[in-house]
Coordinates of C-alpha atoms and ligand atoms in Angstrom, one line a residue:
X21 CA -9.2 7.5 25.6
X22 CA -12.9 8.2 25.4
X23 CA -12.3 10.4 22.1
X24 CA -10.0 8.2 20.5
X25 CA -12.6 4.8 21.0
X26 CA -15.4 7.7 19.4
X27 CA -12.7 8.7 16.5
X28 CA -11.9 4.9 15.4
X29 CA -15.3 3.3 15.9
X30 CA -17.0 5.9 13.6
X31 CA -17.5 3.8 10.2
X32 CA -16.2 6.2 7.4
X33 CA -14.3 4.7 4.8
X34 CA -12.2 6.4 1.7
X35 CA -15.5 8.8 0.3
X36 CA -18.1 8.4 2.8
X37 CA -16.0 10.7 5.3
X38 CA -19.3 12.3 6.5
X39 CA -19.9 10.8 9.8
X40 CA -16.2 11.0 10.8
X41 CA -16.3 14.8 9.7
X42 CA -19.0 15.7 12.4
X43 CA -17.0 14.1 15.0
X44 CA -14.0 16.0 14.8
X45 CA -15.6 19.2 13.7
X46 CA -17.6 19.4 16.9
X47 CA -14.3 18.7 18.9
X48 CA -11.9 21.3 17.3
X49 CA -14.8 23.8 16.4
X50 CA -13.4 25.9 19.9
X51 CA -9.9 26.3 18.9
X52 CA -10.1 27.2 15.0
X53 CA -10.9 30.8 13.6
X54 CA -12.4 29.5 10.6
X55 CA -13.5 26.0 10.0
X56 CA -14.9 24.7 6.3
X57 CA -14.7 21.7 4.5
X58 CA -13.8 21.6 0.9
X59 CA -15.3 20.8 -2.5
X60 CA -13.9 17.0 -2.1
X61 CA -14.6 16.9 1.8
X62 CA -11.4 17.3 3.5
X63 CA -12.0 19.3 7.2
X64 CA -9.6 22.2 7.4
X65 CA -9.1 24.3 10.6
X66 CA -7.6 27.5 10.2
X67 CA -5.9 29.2 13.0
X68 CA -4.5 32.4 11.6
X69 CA -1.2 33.9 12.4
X70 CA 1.4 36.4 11.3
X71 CA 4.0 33.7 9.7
X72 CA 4.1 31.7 7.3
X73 CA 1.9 28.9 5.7
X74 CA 2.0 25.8 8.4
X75 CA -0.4 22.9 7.0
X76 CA -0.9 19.6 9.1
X77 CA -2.6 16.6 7.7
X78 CA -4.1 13.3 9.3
X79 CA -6.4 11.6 7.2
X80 CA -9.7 10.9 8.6
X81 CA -10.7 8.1 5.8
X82 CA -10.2 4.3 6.5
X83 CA -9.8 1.2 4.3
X84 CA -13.0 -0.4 3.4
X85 CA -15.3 -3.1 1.5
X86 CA -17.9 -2.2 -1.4
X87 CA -21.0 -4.2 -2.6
X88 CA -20.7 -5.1 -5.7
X89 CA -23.1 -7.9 -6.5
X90 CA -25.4 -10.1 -4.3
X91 CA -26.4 -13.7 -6.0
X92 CA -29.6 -15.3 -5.7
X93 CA -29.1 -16.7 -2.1
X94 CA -28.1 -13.2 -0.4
X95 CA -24.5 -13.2 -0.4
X96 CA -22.6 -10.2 -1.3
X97 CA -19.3 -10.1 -3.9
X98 CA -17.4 -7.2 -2.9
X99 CA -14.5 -4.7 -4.1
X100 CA -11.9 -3.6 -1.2
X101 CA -11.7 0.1 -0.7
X102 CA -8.0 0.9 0.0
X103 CA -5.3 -1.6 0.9
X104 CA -7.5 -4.4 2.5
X105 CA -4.9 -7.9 2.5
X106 CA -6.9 -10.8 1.7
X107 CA -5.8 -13.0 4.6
X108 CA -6.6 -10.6 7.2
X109 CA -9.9 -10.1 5.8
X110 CA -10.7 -13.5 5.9
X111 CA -13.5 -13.8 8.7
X112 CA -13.7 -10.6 9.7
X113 CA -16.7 -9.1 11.1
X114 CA -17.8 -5.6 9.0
X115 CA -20.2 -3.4 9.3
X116 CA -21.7 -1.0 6.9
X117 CA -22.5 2.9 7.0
X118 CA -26.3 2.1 7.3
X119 CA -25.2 0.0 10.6
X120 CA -26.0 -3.7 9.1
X121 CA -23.1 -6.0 9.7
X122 CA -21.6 -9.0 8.1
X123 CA -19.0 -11.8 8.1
X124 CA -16.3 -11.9 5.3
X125 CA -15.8 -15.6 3.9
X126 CA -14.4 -17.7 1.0
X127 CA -14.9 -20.6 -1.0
X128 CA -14.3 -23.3 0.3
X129 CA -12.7 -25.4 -2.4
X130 CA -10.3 -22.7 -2.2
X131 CA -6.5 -22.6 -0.3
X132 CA -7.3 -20.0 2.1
X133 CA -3.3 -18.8 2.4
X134 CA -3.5 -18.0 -1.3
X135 CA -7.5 -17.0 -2.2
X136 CA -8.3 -13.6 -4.3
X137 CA -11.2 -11.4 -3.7
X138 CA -12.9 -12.9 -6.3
X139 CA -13.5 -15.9 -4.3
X140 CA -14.6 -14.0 -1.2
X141 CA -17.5 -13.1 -0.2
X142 CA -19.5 -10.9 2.4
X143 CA -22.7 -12.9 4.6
X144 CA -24.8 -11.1 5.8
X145 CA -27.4 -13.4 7.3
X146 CA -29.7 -13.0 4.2
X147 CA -32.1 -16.0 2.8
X148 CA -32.1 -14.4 -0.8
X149 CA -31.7 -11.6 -3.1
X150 CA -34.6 -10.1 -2.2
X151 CA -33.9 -10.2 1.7
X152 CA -30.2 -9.1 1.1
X153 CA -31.8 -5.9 -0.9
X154 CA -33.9 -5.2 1.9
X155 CA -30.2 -4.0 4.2
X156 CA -27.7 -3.0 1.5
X157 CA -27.7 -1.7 -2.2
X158 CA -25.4 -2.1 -4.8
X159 CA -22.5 0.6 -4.0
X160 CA -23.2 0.6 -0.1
X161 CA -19.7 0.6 1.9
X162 CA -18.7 -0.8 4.6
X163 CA -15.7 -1.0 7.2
X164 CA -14.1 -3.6 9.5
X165 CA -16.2 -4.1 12.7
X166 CA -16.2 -1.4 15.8
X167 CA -13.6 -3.4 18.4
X168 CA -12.0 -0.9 20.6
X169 CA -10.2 -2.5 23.5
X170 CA -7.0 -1.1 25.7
X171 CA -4.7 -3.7 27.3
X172 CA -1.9 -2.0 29.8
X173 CA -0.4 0.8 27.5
X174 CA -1.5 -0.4 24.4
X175 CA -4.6 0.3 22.7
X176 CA -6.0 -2.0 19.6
X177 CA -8.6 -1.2 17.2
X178 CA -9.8 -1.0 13.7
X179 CA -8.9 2.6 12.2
X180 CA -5.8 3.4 14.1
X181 CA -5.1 4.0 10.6
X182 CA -5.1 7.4 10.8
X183 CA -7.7 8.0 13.4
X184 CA -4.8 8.5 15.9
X185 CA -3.3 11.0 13.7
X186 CA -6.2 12.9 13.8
X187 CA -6.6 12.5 17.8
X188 CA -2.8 13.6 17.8
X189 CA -3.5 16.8 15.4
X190 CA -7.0 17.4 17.5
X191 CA -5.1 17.3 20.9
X192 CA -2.1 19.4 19.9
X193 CA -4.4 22.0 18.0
X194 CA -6.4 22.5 21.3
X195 CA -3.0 22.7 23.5
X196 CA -0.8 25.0 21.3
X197 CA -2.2 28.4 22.6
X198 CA -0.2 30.5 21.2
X199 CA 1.4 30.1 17.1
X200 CA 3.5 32.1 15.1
X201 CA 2.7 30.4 11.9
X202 CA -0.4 30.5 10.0
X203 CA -1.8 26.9 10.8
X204 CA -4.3 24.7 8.8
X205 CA -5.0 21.5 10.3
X206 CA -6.7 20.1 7.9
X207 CA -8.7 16.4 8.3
X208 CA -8.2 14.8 5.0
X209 CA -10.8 12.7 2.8
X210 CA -9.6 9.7 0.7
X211 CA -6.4 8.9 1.6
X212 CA -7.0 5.2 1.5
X213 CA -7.5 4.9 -2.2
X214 CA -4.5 7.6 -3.4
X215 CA -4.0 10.4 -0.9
X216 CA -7.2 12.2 -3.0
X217 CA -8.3 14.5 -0.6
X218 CA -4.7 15.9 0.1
X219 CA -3.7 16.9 -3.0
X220 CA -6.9 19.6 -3.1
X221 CA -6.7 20.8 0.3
X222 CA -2.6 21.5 -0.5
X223 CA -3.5 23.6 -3.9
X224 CA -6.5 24.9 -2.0
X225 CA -4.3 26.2 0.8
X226 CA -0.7 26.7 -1.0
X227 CA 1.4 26.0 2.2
X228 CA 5.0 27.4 2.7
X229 CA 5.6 23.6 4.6
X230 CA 3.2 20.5 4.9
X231 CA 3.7 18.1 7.5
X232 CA 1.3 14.8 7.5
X233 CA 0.7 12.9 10.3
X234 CA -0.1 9.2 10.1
X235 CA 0.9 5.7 11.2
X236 CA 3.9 3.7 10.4
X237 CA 4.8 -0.2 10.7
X238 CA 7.5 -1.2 13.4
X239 CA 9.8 -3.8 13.7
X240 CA 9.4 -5.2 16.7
X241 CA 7.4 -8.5 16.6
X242 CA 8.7 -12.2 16.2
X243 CA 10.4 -12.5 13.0
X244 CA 9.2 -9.5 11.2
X245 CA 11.1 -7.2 8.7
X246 CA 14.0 -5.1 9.9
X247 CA 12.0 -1.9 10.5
X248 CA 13.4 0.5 12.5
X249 CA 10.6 1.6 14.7
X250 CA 9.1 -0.1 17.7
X251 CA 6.1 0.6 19.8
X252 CA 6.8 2.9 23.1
X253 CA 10.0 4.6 21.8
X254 CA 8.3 7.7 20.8
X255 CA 7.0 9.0 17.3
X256 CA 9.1 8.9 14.0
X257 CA 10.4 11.4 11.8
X258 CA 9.7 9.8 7.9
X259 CA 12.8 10.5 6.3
X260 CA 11.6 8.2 3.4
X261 CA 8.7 6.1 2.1
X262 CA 7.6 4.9 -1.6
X263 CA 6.2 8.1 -2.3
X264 CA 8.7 10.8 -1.2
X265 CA 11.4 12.0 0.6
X266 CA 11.2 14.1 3.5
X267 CA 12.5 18.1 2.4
X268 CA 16.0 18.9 3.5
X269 CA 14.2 22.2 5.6
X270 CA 11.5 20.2 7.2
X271 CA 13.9 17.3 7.9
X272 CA 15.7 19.8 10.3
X273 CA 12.8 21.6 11.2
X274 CA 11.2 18.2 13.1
X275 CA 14.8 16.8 14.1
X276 CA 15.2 20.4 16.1
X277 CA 11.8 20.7 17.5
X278 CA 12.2 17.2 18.7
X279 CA 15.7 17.8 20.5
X280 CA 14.5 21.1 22.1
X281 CA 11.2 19.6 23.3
X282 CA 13.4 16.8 24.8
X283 CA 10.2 14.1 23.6
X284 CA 11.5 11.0 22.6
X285 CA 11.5 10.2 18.8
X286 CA 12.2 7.3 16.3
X287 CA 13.3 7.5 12.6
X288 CA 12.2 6.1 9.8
X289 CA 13.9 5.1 6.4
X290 CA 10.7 3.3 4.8
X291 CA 11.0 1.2 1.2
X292 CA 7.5 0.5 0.8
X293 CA 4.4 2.8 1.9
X294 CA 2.7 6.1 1.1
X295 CA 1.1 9.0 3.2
X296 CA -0.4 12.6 1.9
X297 CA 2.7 13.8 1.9
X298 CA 3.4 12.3 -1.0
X299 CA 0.8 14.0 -2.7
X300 CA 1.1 17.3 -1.1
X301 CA 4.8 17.5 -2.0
X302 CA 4.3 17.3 -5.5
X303 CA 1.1 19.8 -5.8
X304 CA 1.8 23.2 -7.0
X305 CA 5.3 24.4 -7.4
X306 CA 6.1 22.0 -4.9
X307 CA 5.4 22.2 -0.8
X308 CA 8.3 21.2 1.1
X309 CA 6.5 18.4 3.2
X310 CA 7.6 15.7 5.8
X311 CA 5.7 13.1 7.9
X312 CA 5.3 12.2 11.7
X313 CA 4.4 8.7 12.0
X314 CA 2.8 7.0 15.0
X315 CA 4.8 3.6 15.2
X316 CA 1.5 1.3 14.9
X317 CA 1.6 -2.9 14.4
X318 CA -0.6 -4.9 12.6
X319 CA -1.4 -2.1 10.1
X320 CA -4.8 -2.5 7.8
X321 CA -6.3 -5.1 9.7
X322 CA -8.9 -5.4 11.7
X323 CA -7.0 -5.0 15.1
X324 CA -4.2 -2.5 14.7
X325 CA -2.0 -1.7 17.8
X326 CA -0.5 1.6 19.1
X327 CA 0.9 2.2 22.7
X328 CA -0.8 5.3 24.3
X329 CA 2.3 6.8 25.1
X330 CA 3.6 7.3 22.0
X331 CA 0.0 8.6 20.8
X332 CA 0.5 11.0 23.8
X333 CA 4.2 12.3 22.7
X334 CA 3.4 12.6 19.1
X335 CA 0.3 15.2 20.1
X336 CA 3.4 17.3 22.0
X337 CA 5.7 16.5 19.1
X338 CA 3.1 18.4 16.8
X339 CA 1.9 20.7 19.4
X340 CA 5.4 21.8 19.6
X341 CA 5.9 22.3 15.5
X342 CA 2.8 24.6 16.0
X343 CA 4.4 26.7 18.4
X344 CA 8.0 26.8 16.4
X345 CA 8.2 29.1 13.3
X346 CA 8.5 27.4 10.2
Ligands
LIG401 CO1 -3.7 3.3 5.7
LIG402 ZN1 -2.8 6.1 7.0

């Protein structure tokens, strides 16, 4: 798990994708025939073939915090960067792309349960103005704090959220030898604030399919909405989130790969969510486009859980949609 603990400690929120970039380039750069990044960032891997179009997505971005104004005794008012919740926020250790770190608090006066971001605010150790200037600017970002930790089969960490998508698209692009499509795995930028990055990258590349590949919440804690998925049954085929609806072709596509690979697999009928499919699907003329999701609990907080064998079966799962014409 040595690449995935590299992948999800790397600090690079929604825009400041630079740092995570470097990390995956260097450990694809062997299996790609041509490797660029784009005008808005996004990492795309081409592997050419005879076929048609194949584009995979995992976005490499992650939710994140944004200096807005520091008061006369150092602390910092800050913006979220992508769907942060307040209460998980709430005392949270950060730490920003220069490396400085900092606590996440809130008035006091305020009900904690109920407190906007307006009443937060980020410590980070300074005595003044002047000392807080001295480690961040106005505009600096920042992410939740590095925390990788594995406990049996399960593996917890900030950035699961999509950084095991990417480990997932990494791992099957370096196993699938052979393709008959013409594959871009492409690593995309700013998916966090708006699926940005993939909605370039899909009009840059004009796919015959798109499939993204990202996380998705289960169902299977105390009390917790009637979702479908759990951790440990295998990856999910998205038939539906807030932002599309999987394409008739790739719904079958994924459903056949999945029965002739004989890996086990979930589905998923979501009412709430979004992933770059649902920008991709609507770019051009249209890209028929569907989404593998890595069943993941505890999504945008500070401590996300997935279980390592389902991280392991969706890398085969997309390994094997490499391998299968589209
Ligand atoms: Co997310
Ligand atoms: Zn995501």
């Amino acid at each position: 798990m040595k690449l995935l603990e590299k992948l999800t400690m790397c600090i690079s929120p929604s825009g400041r994708e630079s740092a995570i970039t470097d990390i995956i380039r260097e450990e694809i750069l062997d299996v790609c025939d041509e490797i660029f990044t784009d005008t808005l960032g996004n990492l795309i891997c081409h592997r050419k073939g005879s076929g048609k179009k194949l584009m995979l997505a995992a976005h490499m971005d992650e939710i994140g915090f944004m200096v807005n104004y520091i008061d006369e005794n150092g602390f910092i008012r800050f913006s979220p960067i992508g769907g942060i919740l307040k209460y998980n926020s709430i005392n949270s250790t950060i730490e920003f792309t220069n490396g400085e770190k900092g606590k996440i608090s809130y008035e006091n006066k305020e009900n904690p349960s109920s407190v906007g971001f307006d009443k937060m605010y980020i410590d980070i150790g300074a005595s003044s103005k002047e000392d807080a200037l001295k480690r961040v600017q106005i505009g600096d970002m920042a992410t939740y704090g590095s925390n990788f930790a594995q406990t049996g089969d399960k593996i917890m960490s900030k950035a699961l959220d999509d950084r095991a998508g990417c480990w997932a698209l990494i791992r099957a692009m370096q196993n699938a030898k052979e393709t008959p499509n013409d594959v871009y795995a492409v690593f995309t930028v700013q998916e966090e604030v708006g699926c940005r990055g993939a909605k370039t990258a899909a009009a840059l590349i004009n796919p015959d399919i798109a499939i993204a590949v990202d996380v998705s919440n289960v169902g299977d804690t105390p009390k917790s909405l009637e979702l479908n998925l759990s951790l440990g049954k295998g990856p999910a085929i998205k038939i539906k989130d807030a932002s599309f609806i999987i394409h008739e072709k790739v719904k079958n596509l994924l459903l056949n790969a999945a029965k002739e690979s004989g890996i086990p697999y979930q589905i998923e009928a979501a009412s709430f969510g979004g992933t770059d499919s649902g920008a991709i699907h609507l770019t051009g003329g249209g890209i028929p486009s569907g989404t593998v999701s890595i069943p993941t609990r505890y999504i945008h907080s500070a401590n996300e859980v997935i279980d390592k064998n389902d991280l392991f079966n969706t890398a085969l799962f997309i390994e094997k949609v490499i391998k299968t014409p589209v």
